[in-house]
XYZ file of C-alpha atoms in Angstrom:
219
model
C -7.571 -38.669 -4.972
C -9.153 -41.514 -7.429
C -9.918 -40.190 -11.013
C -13.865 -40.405 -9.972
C -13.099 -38.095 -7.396
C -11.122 -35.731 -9.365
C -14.113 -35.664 -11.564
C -16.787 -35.386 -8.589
C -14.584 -32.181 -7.730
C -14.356 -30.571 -11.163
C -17.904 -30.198 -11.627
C -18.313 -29.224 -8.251
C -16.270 -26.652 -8.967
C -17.576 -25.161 -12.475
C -21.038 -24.954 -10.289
C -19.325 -22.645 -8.216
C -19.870 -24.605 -4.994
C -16.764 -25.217 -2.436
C -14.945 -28.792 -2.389
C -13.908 -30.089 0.606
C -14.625 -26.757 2.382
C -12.404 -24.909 0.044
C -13.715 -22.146 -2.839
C -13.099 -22.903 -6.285
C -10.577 -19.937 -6.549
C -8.514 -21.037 -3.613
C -8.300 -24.336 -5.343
C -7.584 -22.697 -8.948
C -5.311 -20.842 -6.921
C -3.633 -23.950 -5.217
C -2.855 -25.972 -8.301
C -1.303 -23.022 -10.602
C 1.301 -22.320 -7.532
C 1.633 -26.401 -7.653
C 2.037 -25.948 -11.491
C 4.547 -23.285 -11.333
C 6.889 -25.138 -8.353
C 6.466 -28.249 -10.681
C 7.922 -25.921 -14.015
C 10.518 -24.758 -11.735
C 12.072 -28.014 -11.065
C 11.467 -29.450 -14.365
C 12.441 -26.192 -16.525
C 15.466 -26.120 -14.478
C 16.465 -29.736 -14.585
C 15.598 -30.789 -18.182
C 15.090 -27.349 -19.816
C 12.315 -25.564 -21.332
C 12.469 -26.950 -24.812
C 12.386 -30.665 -23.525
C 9.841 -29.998 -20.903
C 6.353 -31.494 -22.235
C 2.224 -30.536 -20.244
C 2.556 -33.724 -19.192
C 5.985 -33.857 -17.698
C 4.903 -30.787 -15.672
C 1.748 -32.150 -14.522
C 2.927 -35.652 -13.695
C 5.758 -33.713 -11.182
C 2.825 -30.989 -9.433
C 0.415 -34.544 -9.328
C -2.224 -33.066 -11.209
C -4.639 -33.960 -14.877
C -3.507 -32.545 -17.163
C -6.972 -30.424 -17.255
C -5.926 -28.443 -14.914
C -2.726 -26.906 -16.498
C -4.816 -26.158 -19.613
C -7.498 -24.156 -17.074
C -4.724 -21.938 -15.629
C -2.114 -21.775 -18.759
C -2.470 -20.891 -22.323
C 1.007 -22.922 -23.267
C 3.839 -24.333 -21.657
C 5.321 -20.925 -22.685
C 2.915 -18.962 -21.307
C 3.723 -21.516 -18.148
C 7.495 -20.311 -18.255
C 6.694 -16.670 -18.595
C 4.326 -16.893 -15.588
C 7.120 -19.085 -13.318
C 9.982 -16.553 -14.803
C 7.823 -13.729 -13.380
C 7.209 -15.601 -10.275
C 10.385 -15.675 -9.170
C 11.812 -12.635 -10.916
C 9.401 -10.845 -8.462
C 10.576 -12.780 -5.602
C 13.779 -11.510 -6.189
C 13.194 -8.361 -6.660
C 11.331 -8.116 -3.260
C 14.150 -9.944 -1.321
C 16.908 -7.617 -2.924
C 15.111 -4.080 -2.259
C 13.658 -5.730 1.341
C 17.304 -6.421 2.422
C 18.506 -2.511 1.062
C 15.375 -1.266 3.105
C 16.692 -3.204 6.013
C 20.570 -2.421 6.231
C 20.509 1.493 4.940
C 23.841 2.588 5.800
C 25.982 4.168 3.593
C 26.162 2.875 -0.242
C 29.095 -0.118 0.216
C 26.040 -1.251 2.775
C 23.456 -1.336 0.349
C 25.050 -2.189 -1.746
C 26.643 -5.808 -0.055
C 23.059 -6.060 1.331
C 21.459 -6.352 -2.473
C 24.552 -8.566 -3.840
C 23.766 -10.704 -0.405
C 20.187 -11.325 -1.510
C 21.032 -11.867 -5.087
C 23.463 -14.416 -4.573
C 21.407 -15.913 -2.159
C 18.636 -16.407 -4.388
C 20.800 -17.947 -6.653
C 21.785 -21.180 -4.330
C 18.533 -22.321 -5.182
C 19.574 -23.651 -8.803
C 16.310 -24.497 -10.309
C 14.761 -20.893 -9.687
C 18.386 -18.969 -10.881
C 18.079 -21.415 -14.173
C 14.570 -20.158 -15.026
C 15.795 -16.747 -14.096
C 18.970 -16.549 -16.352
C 18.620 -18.964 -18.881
C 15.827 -20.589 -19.553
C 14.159 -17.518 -20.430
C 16.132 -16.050 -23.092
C 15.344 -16.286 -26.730
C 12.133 -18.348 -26.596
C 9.834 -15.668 -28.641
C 9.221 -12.121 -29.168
C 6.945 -12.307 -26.369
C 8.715 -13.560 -23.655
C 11.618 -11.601 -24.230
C 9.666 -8.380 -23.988
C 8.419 -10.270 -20.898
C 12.283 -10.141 -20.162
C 12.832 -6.822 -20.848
C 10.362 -5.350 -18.918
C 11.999 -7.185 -15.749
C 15.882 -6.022 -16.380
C 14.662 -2.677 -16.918
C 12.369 -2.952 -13.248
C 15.877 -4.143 -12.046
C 17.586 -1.298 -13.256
C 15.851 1.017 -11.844
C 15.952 -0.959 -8.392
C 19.720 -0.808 -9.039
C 19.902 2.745 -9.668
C 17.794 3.682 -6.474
C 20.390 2.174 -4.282
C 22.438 4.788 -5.532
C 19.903 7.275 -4.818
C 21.381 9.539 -7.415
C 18.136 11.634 -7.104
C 15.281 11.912 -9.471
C 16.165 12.754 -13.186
C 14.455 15.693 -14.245
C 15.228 16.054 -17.937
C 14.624 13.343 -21.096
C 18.204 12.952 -20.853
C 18.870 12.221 -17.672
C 15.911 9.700 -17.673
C 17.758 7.849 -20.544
C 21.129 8.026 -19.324
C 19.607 6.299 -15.903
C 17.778 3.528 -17.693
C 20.668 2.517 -19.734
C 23.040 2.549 -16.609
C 20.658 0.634 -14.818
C 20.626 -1.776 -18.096
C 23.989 -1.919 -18.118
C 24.368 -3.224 -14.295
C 21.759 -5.539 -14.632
C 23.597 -7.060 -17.315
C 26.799 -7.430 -15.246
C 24.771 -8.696 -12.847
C 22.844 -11.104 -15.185
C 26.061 -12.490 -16.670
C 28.292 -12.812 -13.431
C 25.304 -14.761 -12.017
C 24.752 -17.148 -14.956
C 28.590 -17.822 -14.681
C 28.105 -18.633 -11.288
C 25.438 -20.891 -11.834
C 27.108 -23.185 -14.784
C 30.537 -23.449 -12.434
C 28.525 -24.794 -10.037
C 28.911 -22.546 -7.516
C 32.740 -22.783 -7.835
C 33.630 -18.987 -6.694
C 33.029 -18.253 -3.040
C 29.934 -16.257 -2.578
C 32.316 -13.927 -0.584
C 33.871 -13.091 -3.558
C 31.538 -12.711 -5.972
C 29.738 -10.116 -3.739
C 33.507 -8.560 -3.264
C 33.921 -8.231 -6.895
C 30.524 -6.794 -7.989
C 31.140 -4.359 -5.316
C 33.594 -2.796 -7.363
C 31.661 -2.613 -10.515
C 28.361 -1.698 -8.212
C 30.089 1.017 -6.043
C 32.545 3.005 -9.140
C 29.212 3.292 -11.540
C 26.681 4.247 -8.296
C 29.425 6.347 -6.916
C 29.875 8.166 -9.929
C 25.881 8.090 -11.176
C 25.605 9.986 -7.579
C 27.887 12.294 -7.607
């Protein structure tokens, strides 16, 4: 589309009239998920602190306008694509426990499976696991939100029953913490090697730290 015609569809747009057939909010719609598969490959290729608006914008094909309509910062841009795919993960892992049931080795290999699946895609697990950490106050509480959503997923493969007392609430949330940090770490290791374990193994090896804490937790 010519620059005119970029222009022609921008005011078309703040009258509130469709474009091309479309609504404005399917188009708003359409160029944020273009802006956030554009941060994905460029957060996970050059980094967050050497990605620039423009960068970002040149890679989804888009003014830079439009990144300013749907995104505060290039920040708020990361925190946005870190929750994108954070929830995309989270769906795929408890989707593929749902799925297998089975005893808890089953669910288990089922929500390591989807995990390291996930991973293989090295842009997404680089947003995921690295870029995210230690930008600002904000986006780690962003961060910390998400491992403790993870924990719990964790612990309800377990299904070591509902806690009932203060305590038993804590002692679940800092369990789950402290698997989703094994998980965290193992995967970022995985990621920097280059993929240099088997995926075989890694899912063989989490097993054991997965199954002895779950086990136990469910006992």
């Amino acid at each position: 589309m010519s620059n005119s015609g970029m222009e022609k569809a921008l005011e078309t747009e703040k009258k509130g009239r469709s474009y091309g057939g479309v609504a404005p909010e399917v188009r708003a719609a359409e160029r944020r998920d273009a802006l956030i598969r554009a941060a994905t490959r460029v957060f996970g290729t050059v980094g967050f602190r050497k990605a620039t608006v423009r960068s970002i914008c040149q890679e989804a094909k888009l003014n830079d306008r439009y990144f300013y309509a749907a995104f505060d910062s290039t920040e708020d841009l990361l925190r946005c694509t870190y929750l994108h795919h954070a929830q995309q993960l989270h769906d795929a892992v408890a989707q593929a426990v749902a799925v297998r049931g089975g005893d808890l080795r089953e669910r288990v290999d089922a929500g390591l499976a989807a995990f390291f699946a996930f991973l293989r895609d090295p842009c997404a697990a680089r947003v995921l696991l690295l870029e995210v950490m230690g930008v600002s106050a904000d986006t780690d509480m962003t961060y910390q939100r998400m491992l403790i959503d993870f924990g719990k997923l964790i612990m309800a493969i377990g299904a070591p029953g509902e806690a009932v007392t203060p305590a038993e609430r804590t002692e679940q949330r800092l369990i789950g913490l402290a698997l989703v940090g094994a998980m965290t770490n193992v995967g970022a290791a995985w990621l920097l090697t280059e993929y240099r374990d088997p995926e075989a193994q890694m899912i063989a090896s989490c097993r054991k730290v997965l199954l002895g804490t779950l086990g136990e937790a469910g006992g």
